[in-house]
Coordinates of C-alpha atoms in Angstrom, one line a residue:
X157 CA -20.5 2.2 -23.9
X158 CA -21.5 3.6 -20.5
X159 CA -18.7 5.4 -18.8
X160 CA -18.9 3.2 -15.7
X161 CA -15.2 3.7 -15.0
X162 CA -16.0 7.1 -13.6
X163 CA -17.9 5.5 -10.6
X164 CA -16.4 5.2 -7.2
X165 CA -16.4 1.9 -5.3
X166 CA -19.6 2.5 -3.4
X167 CA -21.5 3.4 -6.6
X168 CA -20.2 0.3 -8.3
X169 CA -21.2 -2.0 -5.5
X170 CA -24.7 -0.4 -5.4
X171 CA -25.1 -0.5 -9.2
X172 CA -24.1 -4.2 -9.5
X173 CA -26.4 -5.2 -6.6
X174 CA -29.4 -3.2 -8.0
X175 CA -28.9 -4.6 -11.5
X176 CA -28.3 -1.2 -12.9
X177 CA -25.4 -2.7 -14.9
X178 CA -23.7 -6.0 -15.2
X179 CA -20.2 -7.0 -14.2
X180 CA -19.4 -7.4 -17.9
X181 CA -20.5 -3.9 -18.7
X182 CA -18.5 -2.6 -15.9
X183 CA -15.3 -4.5 -16.8
X184 CA -15.6 -3.6 -20.5
X185 CA -15.8 0.1 -19.5
X186 CA -12.7 -0.3 -17.3
X187 CA -10.8 -2.2 -20.0
X188 CA -11.5 0.5 -22.5
X189 CA -10.3 3.1 -20.0
X190 CA -7.0 1.1 -19.4
X191 CA -6.4 0.7 -23.1
X192 CA -6.9 4.4 -23.7
X193 CA -4.9 5.8 -20.8
X194 CA -2.4 3.4 -19.3
X195 CA 0.2 4.1 -22.0
X196 CA 0.6 7.4 -20.2
X197 CA 0.5 6.1 -16.6
X198 CA 2.1 2.6 -16.9
X199 CA 0.2 1.4 -13.8
X200 CA 0.2 -2.2 -15.1
X201 CA 3.2 -4.4 -16.0
X202 CA 0.8 -6.6 -18.0
X203 CA -2.8 -7.7 -17.8
X204 CA -4.5 -10.6 -19.3
X205 CA -7.6 -9.2 -21.0
X206 CA -9.1 -12.5 -22.0
X207 CA -9.0 -14.0 -18.5
X208 CA -10.4 -10.7 -17.0
X209 CA -13.3 -10.7 -19.4
X210 CA -13.9 -14.4 -18.8
X211 CA -14.1 -13.8 -15.0
X212 CA -16.5 -10.9 -15.7
X213 CA -18.7 -13.1 -17.9
X214 CA -18.8 -15.8 -15.2
X215 CA -19.8 -13.2 -12.6
X216 CA -22.5 -11.8 -14.9
X217 CA -24.0 -15.3 -15.4
X218 CA -24.0 -15.9 -11.6
X219 CA -25.9 -12.6 -11.1
X220 CA -28.3 -13.4 -13.9
X221 CA -29.2 -16.7 -12.3
X222 CA -29.6 -15.0 -8.9
X223 CA -26.6 -16.9 -7.5
X224 CA -23.9 -14.3 -6.8
X225 CA -21.1 -15.4 -4.6
X226 CA -21.6 -12.3 -2.4
X227 CA -22.5 -8.7 -2.7
X228 CA -19.1 -8.1 -4.1
X229 CA -19.4 -10.5 -7.0
X230 CA -18.1 -8.8 -10.2
X231 CA -16.2 -5.9 -8.5
X232 CA -12.8 -5.5 -10.1
X233 CA -9.7 -5.2 -7.9
X234 CA -6.1 -4.4 -9.0
X235 CA -3.3 -6.6 -7.5
X236 CA 0.3 -5.6 -6.8
X237 CA 2.9 -7.7 -8.6
X238 CA 4.3 -9.2 -5.3
X239 CA 1.0 -10.9 -4.3
X240 CA 0.8 -14.4 -5.7
X241 CA -2.0 -15.5 -8.1
X242 CA -2.0 -19.1 -9.3
X243 CA -0.5 -19.5 -12.8
X244 CA 0.1 -15.8 -13.1
X245 CA 3.5 -14.1 -13.3
X246 CA 4.6 -12.7 -10.0
X247 CA 7.8 -10.9 -10.8
X248 CA 8.0 -8.3 -8.0
X249 CA 8.9 -6.0 -10.8
X250 CA 12.4 -7.7 -10.9
X251 CA 14.4 -9.2 -13.7
X252 CA 15.3 -12.1 -11.4
X253 CA 11.6 -13.3 -11.4
X254 CA 10.5 -12.1 -14.8
X255 CA 9.1 -15.5 -15.9
X256 CA 8.1 -16.9 -12.5
X257 CA 4.5 -18.1 -12.4
X258 CA 3.1 -18.8 -9.0
X259 CA 1.8 -22.3 -8.4
X260 CA -0.6 -21.1 -5.7
X261 CA -2.9 -18.2 -4.6
X262 CA -2.0 -15.9 -1.7
X263 CA -4.6 -16.2 1.1
X264 CA -5.8 -12.7 0.4
X265 CA -6.4 -13.7 -3.2
X266 CA -8.3 -16.9 -2.2
X267 CA -10.6 -14.8 0.0
X268 CA -11.3 -12.3 -2.7
X269 CA -12.0 -14.9 -5.3
X270 CA -14.4 -16.7 -2.9
X271 CA -16.4 -13.5 -2.8
X272 CA -16.4 -13.1 -6.6
X273 CA -14.0 -10.2 -7.0
X274 CA -12.5 -9.9 -10.5
X275 CA -8.7 -9.8 -10.3
X276 CA -6.8 -7.3 -12.5
X277 CA -3.1 -8.0 -12.0
X278 CA -0.2 -7.0 -12.4
X279 CA 0.2 -3.5 -10.9
X280 CA 3.8 -2.1 -11.2
X281 CA 5.9 -1.5 -8.1
X282 CA 9.4 -0.7 -6.8
X283 CA 11.4 -3.9 -7.2
X284 CA 10.7 -6.2 -4.3
X285 CA 8.8 -3.3 -2.7
X286 CA 12.0 -1.3 -2.1
X287 CA 11.4 2.3 -2.9
X288 CA 9.1 5.3 -2.4
X289 CA 8.5 6.4 -6.0
X290 CA 8.0 3.3 -8.2
X291 CA 11.1 4.4 -10.1
X292 CA 12.9 1.2 -9.0
X293 CA 10.9 -1.2 -11.1
X294 CA 13.0 -3.1 -13.5
X295 CA 10.5 -2.6 -16.3
X296 CA 8.9 0.9 -16.3
X297 CA 8.3 4.0 -14.3
X298 CA 4.7 4.6 -13.2
X299 CA 3.4 8.2 -13.5
X300 CA 1.1 10.2 -11.2
X301 CA -2.3 10.6 -12.9
X302 CA -2.5 14.2 -11.6
X303 CA 0.7 15.1 -13.3
X304 CA 2.5 12.6 -15.5
X305 CA 5.9 14.3 -15.0
X306 CA 5.7 13.3 -11.3
X307 CA 5.9 10.0 -9.4
X308 CA 2.9 8.3 -7.8
X309 CA 4.8 7.3 -4.7
X310 CA 5.8 3.8 -3.8
X311 CA 6.3 1.0 -3.5
X312 CA 2.6 0.4 -4.3
X313 CA 2.7 3.1 -6.9
X314 CA 1.1 1.0 -9.7
X315 CA -1.9 0.1 -7.5
X316 CA -2.4 3.7 -6.3
X317 CA -2.1 5.1 -9.8
X318 CA -4.5 2.5 -11.2
X319 CA -7.1 3.6 -8.6
X320 CA -6.5 7.3 -9.0
X321 CA -6.7 7.0 -12.8
X322 CA -10.0 5.1 -12.6
X323 CA -8.6 1.9 -14.0
X324 CA -10.0 0.0 -11.0
X325 CA -12.1 1.1 -8.0
X326 CA -10.0 -0.7 -5.5
X327 CA -6.6 -2.4 -5.4
X328 CA -4.3 -4.4 -3.1
X329 CA -0.8 -3.1 -2.2
X330 CA 1.7 -4.0 0.5
X331 CA 3.0 -1.7 3.2
X332 CA 6.5 -2.2 4.8
X333 CA 7.2 1.4 5.8
X334 CA 4.5 3.4 4.2
X335 CA 4.2 1.8 0.8
X336 CA 0.3 1.9 0.7
X337 CA -0.2 5.1 2.6
X338 CA 2.4 7.3 0.9
X339 CA 1.3 6.6 -2.7
X340 CA -2.4 6.9 -1.6
X341 CA -1.5 10.3 -0.3
X342 CA 0.3 11.4 -3.5
X343 CA -2.5 10.0 -5.7
X344 CA -5.4 11.5 -3.7
X345 CA -7.0 8.3 -2.6
X346 CA -7.5 6.2 0.5
X347 CA -4.9 3.6 1.6
X348 CA -4.9 1.4 4.7
X349 CA -1.9 -0.3 6.5
X350 CA -3.8 -2.7 8.9
X351 CA -2.6 -3.9 12.3
X352 CA 0.3 -6.3 11.8
X353 CA -1.0 -9.8 11.7
X354 CA -4.6 -9.1 10.8
X355 CA -4.1 -9.9 7.1
X356 CA -2.3 -13.1 6.1
X357 CA 1.1 -12.6 4.5
X358 CA 0.9 -16.1 3.0
X359 CA 1.6 -15.6 -0.7
X360 CA 3.0 -12.1 -0.3
X361 CA 6.6 -12.2 -1.5
X362 CA 8.6 -11.0 1.6
X363 CA 10.7 -7.8 1.8
X364 CA 10.8 -7.5 5.6
X365 CA 8.7 -10.1 7.3
X366 CA 8.1 -8.3 10.6
X367 CA 7.0 -5.2 8.8
X368 CA 5.1 -6.2 5.6
X369 CA 1.4 -6.1 5.5
X370 CA -1.1 -6.3 2.6
X371 CA -3.5 -3.4 2.5
X372 CA -6.3 -2.0 0.3
X373 CA -6.4 1.3 -1.7
X374 CA -9.7 2.8 -2.9
X375 CA -11.4 5.9 -4.2
X376 CA -13.6 6.0 -1.2
X377 CA -13.7 4.7 2.4
X378 CA -16.3 2.1 1.7
X379 CA -13.9 0.2 -0.6
X380 CA -11.3 0.1 2.1
X381 CA -13.7 -1.2 4.7
X382 CA -15.2 -3.9 2.5
X383 CA -11.9 -5.2 1.1
X384 CA -10.3 -5.2 4.6
X385 CA -13.3 -7.2 5.9
X386 CA -12.8 -9.8 3.2
X387 CA -9.0 -10.3 3.4
X388 CA -8.6 -10.0 7.2
X389 CA -8.8 -12.9 9.8
X390 CA -6.7 -15.8 11.1
X391 CA -4.7 -17.9 8.6
X392 CA -3.1 -21.1 9.8
X393 CA -0.5 -20.9 7.0
X394 CA 0.9 -17.7 8.4
X395 CA 2.6 -18.0 11.8
X396 CA 2.4 -14.2 12.3
X397 CA -1.4 -14.2 11.7
X398 CA -3.4 -13.0 14.8
X399 CA -6.0 -15.4 16.1
X400 CA -8.9 -13.1 15.4
X401 CA -12.0 -13.2 13.1
X402 CA -12.4 -11.2 10.0
X403 CA -13.2 -7.5 10.5
X404 CA -16.9 -6.9 10.9
X405 CA -18.0 -3.7 9.1
X406 CA -20.9 -3.3 11.5
X407 CA -18.3 -2.2 14.1
X408 CA -17.7 1.0 12.2
X409 CA -19.5 3.8 14.1
X410 CA -19.1 7.6 14.1
X411 CA -17.3 8.9 17.2
X412 CA -18.8 11.7 19.4
X413 CA -17.0 14.9 18.6
X414 CA -17.0 16.3 22.1
X415 CA -15.4 13.2 23.6
X416 CA -12.8 12.8 20.9
X417 CA -9.2 13.3 21.8
X418 CA -6.9 13.9 18.8
X419 CA -3.1 13.7 19.0
X420 CA -1.4 16.2 16.7
X421 CA 2.2 17.0 15.8
X422 CA 4.2 20.2 15.7
X423 CA 5.0 21.2 12.2
X424 CA 8.7 20.9 11.4
X425 CA 10.9 22.2 8.5
X426 CA 10.5 18.9 6.6
X427 CA 6.8 19.6 6.0
X428 CA 6.1 21.6 2.9
X429 CA 4.1 24.8 3.6
X430 CA 1.0 23.7 1.5
X431 CA 0.9 20.4 3.3
X432 CA 1.2 22.1 6.7
X433 CA -1.5 24.6 5.8
X434 CA -4.0 21.8 4.8
X435 CA -3.2 19.8 8.0
X436 CA -3.6 22.8 10.3
X437 CA -6.8 23.9 8.5
X438 CA -8.3 20.4 9.2
X439 CA -7.2 20.5 12.9
X440 CA -8.9 23.9 13.3
X441 CA -12.1 22.4 11.8
X442 CA -12.0 19.5 14.2
X443 CA -11.5 21.8 17.1
X444 CA -14.5 23.9 16.1
X445 CA -16.6 20.7 16.1
X446 CA -15.6 20.0 19.7
X447 CA -12.7 17.6 19.4
X448 CA -9.9 18.1 21.9
X449 CA -6.4 18.5 20.4
X450 CA -3.4 17.2 22.3
X451 CA 0.1 18.0 21.0
X452 CA 2.3 15.0 21.3
X453 CA 6.1 14.7 21.6
X454 CA 7.3 12.9 18.5
X455 CA 11.0 13.4 19.2
X456 CA 11.7 9.7 19.7
X457 CA 9.9 8.9 16.4
X458 CA 12.3 11.1 14.6
X459 CA 14.7 8.2 14.9
X460 CA 12.4 5.8 13.1
X461 CA 14.0 6.2 9.6
X462 CA 17.5 4.7 10.7
X463 CA 15.8 2.1 12.9
X464 CA 13.5 1.1 10.1
X465 CA 16.2 0.9 7.5
X466 CA 18.5 -1.3 9.6
X467 CA 15.7 -3.7 10.5
X468 CA 14.1 -3.8 7.0
X469 CA 17.4 -4.3 5.2
X470 CA 18.5 -7.0 7.6
X471 CA 15.3 -8.9 6.9
X472 CA 15.6 -8.2 3.2
X473 CA 19.1 -9.6 3.2
X474 CA 17.8 -12.8 4.7
X475 CA 14.6 -13.1 2.7
X476 CA 16.2 -12.4 -0.7
X477 CA 19.0 -15.0 -0.2
X478 CA 16.7 -17.6 -1.7
X479 CA 16.8 -15.8 -5.1
X480 CA 20.1 -17.4 -6.3
X481 CA 19.3 -19.0 -9.6
X482 CA 19.0 -22.4 -8.0
X483 CA 16.1 -22.3 -5.6
X484 CA 14.3 -19.3 -7.2
X485 CA 15.2 -16.8 -10.0
X486 CA 16.5 -16.7 -13.5
X487 CA 19.7 -18.8 -13.6
X488 CA 22.9 -17.2 -15.1
X489 CA 25.6 -19.8 -15.2
X490 CA 28.6 -18.3 -17.1
X491 CA 31.3 -21.0 -16.5
X492 CA 29.8 -23.7 -14.3
X493 CA 31.4 -22.4 -11.1
X494 CA 29.0 -22.1 -8.1
X495 CA 30.4 -18.8 -6.8
X496 CA 30.2 -17.2 -10.3
X497 CA 26.6 -18.5 -10.7
X498 CA 25.6 -16.7 -7.5
X499 CA 27.4 -13.5 -8.4
X500 CA 26.2 -13.3 -12.0
X501 CA 22.6 -14.3 -11.3
X502 CA 22.2 -11.8 -8.5
X503 CA 24.2 -9.0 -10.2
X504 CA 22.1 -9.2 -13.3
X505 CA 18.8 -10.1 -11.6
X506 CA 18.7 -7.4 -8.9
X507 CA 18.5 -3.7 -9.5
X508 CA 20.8 -1.2 -7.8
X509 CA 18.4 -0.3 -5.0
X510 CA 17.8 -3.9 -4.1
X511 CA 21.6 -4.6 -4.1
X512 CA 22.1 -1.5 -1.9
X513 CA 19.7 -2.8 0.7
X514 CA 21.0 -6.3 0.6
X515 CA 24.5 -5.0 1.2
X516 CA 23.4 -2.8 4.0
X517 CA 21.4 -5.6 5.7
X518 CA 24.2 -8.1 5.3
X519 CA 26.6 -5.6 6.9
X520 CA 24.3 -4.9 9.9
X521 CA 23.9 -8.7 10.5
X522 CA 27.6 -9.5 10.1
X523 CA 29.9 -10.6 12.9
X524 CA 31.2 -7.7 14.9
X525 CA 28.4 -5.4 13.8
X526 CA 25.2 -7.3 14.8
X527 CA 25.0 -5.9 18.3
X528 CA 26.1 -2.4 17.3
X529 CA 23.4 -2.1 14.6
X530 CA 20.7 -4.7 14.3
X531 CA 20.6 -5.5 18.0
X532 CA 20.3 -1.8 19.0
X533 CA 17.7 -1.2 16.3
X534 CA 15.5 -4.0 17.7
X535 CA 15.8 -2.5 21.2
X536 CA 14.9 0.9 19.8
X537 CA 11.9 -0.6 18.1
X538 CA 10.6 -1.7 21.5
X539 CA 10.8 1.9 22.7
X540 CA 8.8 3.1 19.7
X541 CA 6.1 0.6 20.4
X542 CA 6.0 1.7 24.0
X543 CA 5.9 5.3 22.9
X544 CA 2.7 4.6 20.9
X545 CA 1.2 2.9 23.9
X546 CA 1.9 6.1 25.8
X547 CA 0.3 8.2 23.1
X548 CA -2.9 6.1 23.1
X549 CA -3.2 6.4 26.9
X550 CA -3.8 10.1 26.2
X551 CA -5.6 10.2 22.8
X552 CA -8.0 8.2 20.7
X553 CA -6.4 8.8 17.4
X554 CA -3.2 10.5 16.0
X555 CA -3.4 12.8 13.0
X556 CA -0.3 13.7 10.9
X557 CA 0.4 14.5 7.3
X558 CA 1.0 11.2 5.5
X559 CA 3.9 12.6 3.4
X560 CA 6.0 15.7 4.1
X561 CA 5.6 16.7 0.5
X562 CA 3.3 16.3 -2.5
X563 CA 4.4 14.2 -5.5
X564 CA 7.9 15.1 -6.7
X565 CA 9.3 15.1 -10.2
X566 CA 10.4 11.8 -11.8
X567 CA 14.2 11.6 -11.4
X568 CA 14.3 14.3 -8.7
X569 CA 15.6 12.2 -5.9
X570 CA 17.0 9.1 -7.6
X571 CA 20.6 10.2 -7.2
X572 CA 20.2 10.8 -3.5
X573 CA 19.0 7.7 -1.6
X574 CA 18.9 9.5 1.7
X575 CA 16.4 12.1 0.4
X576 CA 14.3 9.3 -1.0
X577 CA 14.3 7.5 2.3
X578 CA 13.1 10.7 4.1
X579 CA 9.9 10.5 2.0
X580 CA 8.8 7.9 4.6
X581 CA 9.7 9.9 7.7
X582 CA 6.0 10.1 8.9
X583 CA 5.0 6.5 8.1
X584 CA 7.8 4.1 9.1
X585 CA 7.2 4.3 12.9
X586 CA 3.7 2.9 12.3
X587 CA 5.1 -0.3 10.9
X588 CA 7.7 -0.6 13.6
X589 CA 5.0 -0.4 16.2
X590 CA 2.6 -2.7 14.3
X591 CA -0.4 -0.4 14.7
X592 CA -2.9 0.5 12.0
X593 CA -2.9 3.7 10.0
X594 CA -4.7 5.0 6.9
X595 CA -4.1 7.9 4.5
X596 CA -7.2 9.9 3.5
X597 CA -7.2 12.8 0.9
X598 CA -7.7 16.3 2.5
X599 CA -7.0 18.6 -0.4
X600 CA -4.5 19.8 -2.9
X601 CA -1.5 22.1 -3.0
X602 CA -1.0 25.2 -5.1
X603 CA 0.0 23.0 -8.1
X604 CA -3.2 20.9 -7.8
X605 CA -1.3 17.9 -6.3
X606 CA -3.1 15.8 -3.6
X607 CA -2.3 16.0 0.1
X608 CA -3.0 13.1 2.5
X609 CA -3.8 12.9 6.2
X610 CA -2.5 9.9 8.2
X611 CA -4.9 8.6 10.8
X612 CA -3.3 6.2 13.3
X613 CA -5.1 4.2 16.0
X614 CA -4.2 1.6 18.6
X615 CA -3.6 -2.0 17.5
X616 CA -6.8 -3.7 16.3
X617 CA -8.8 -0.5 16.3
X618 CA -9.3 -0.1 12.6
X619 CA -12.9 0.6 13.4
X620 CA -11.9 3.9 15.0
X621 CA -10.0 4.9 11.9
X622 CA -12.9 4.0 9.6
X623 CA -15.4 5.8 11.8
X624 CA -13.4 9.0 11.9
X625 CA -12.7 8.8 8.1
X626 CA -16.5 8.6 7.5
X627 CA -17.1 11.6 9.8
X628 CA -14.7 13.8 7.8
X629 CA -15.2 12.4 4.3
X630 CA -17.9 14.9 3.2
X631 CA -15.8 18.0 4.0
X632 CA -12.2 17.0 4.3
X633 CA -11.6 15.6 0.8
X634 CA -11.2 18.2 -1.9
X635 CA -9.4 16.1 -4.4
X636 CA -10.9 15.8 -7.9
X637 CA -9.8 12.7 -9.7
X638 CA -8.6 13.3 -13.3
X639 CA -10.8 12.1 -16.1
X640 CA -8.5 12.9 -19.1
X641 CA -4.9 12.2 -18.3
X642 CA -2.5 14.5 -20.0

């Protein structure tokens, strides 16, 4: 069997369209790779081999007849376990939904299927997308392909690890406060958080509705651009969907170095030395090419973690109230009393981190505390959005490390929720402001662990992010994806 699993997205797309190999040959190679290596990574909660091979066979037949659905027909894509696929379990890695089969497709899934993508669900995640390490899954801990004693990031850790381990060339994740970008950084791949409202949230099980956004992960920039172009655009079923057309890849153009203004941050004590070194080395290279570097004041954004966690947990408290064993969720009815039904169902169905966030959110929304916490957090969110508007009046793009550290050890931060929350210190403000950002790999630390760069642009300017990422892709990325996982 050809080792087609080694190919990056762009090579897969080219090979399928040139007839170098068939979708079935590609999928069989990936299936063999998953069967050989996923016992070490645990990227997938489950995957239905027969249905995947059936979809590959159908795609192969369409291409044989000269009737592919699109240039993407036959490309496999991993799917996070909180994105609904019709008649497929969507558990959000939670016991409370362990047998829930969605009766419908998410809009993003409908769009992918219409183009012929082959779905490979269900990528593991932090339960209900609440976490930064994929250690909060109710079922298993996903490992980092670069070092299986370490975490892959979260909450889209399963999707990121699946791409990094060459199980799939691209995958869908969801990003509430960094849950696509942070695992992309720790796994040495690309990960995009689009402008809020450009990708429909219909069929994405909600954590925090004003922050959540579906985004793609890929081994290369072309996979990000193509998947985003397919899943973006207005959706009448999502009230928060922007009235814009799907993204046009022809809008991606390289930016002139000498006219480019880059916003940079001052390195703080939270940033690991190896991460800081890679970041500053890249900035020096940009400056040598003629880009103008502008140091920005991020002092206001240092408050983004408490602002984010008040707003996110408040919305989570509201969104997860439907999982009560009556409307949704596994029903636990110990003695027929309504109150006991709620308590037992939710106590047994939700994990500790989800319970912690529900309690925090309920507290901040309760009488006497609403104005002191949630109301003030919403006002502060407006200030953060205005701060970004001020930044982008001075610069074209903002560059920061995606994560202050490289991948940490499994279990290292589980006993200290505050330290775990700080893993998102550089990503949460982007969600609060609703602007787009993408993590790109820029090297490794002294242990060989990947380091990511976060590129942030004004709202609806994903084309600037993509253009810049293409400009630096040949020399910035020094991350070798592992072939044999130890």
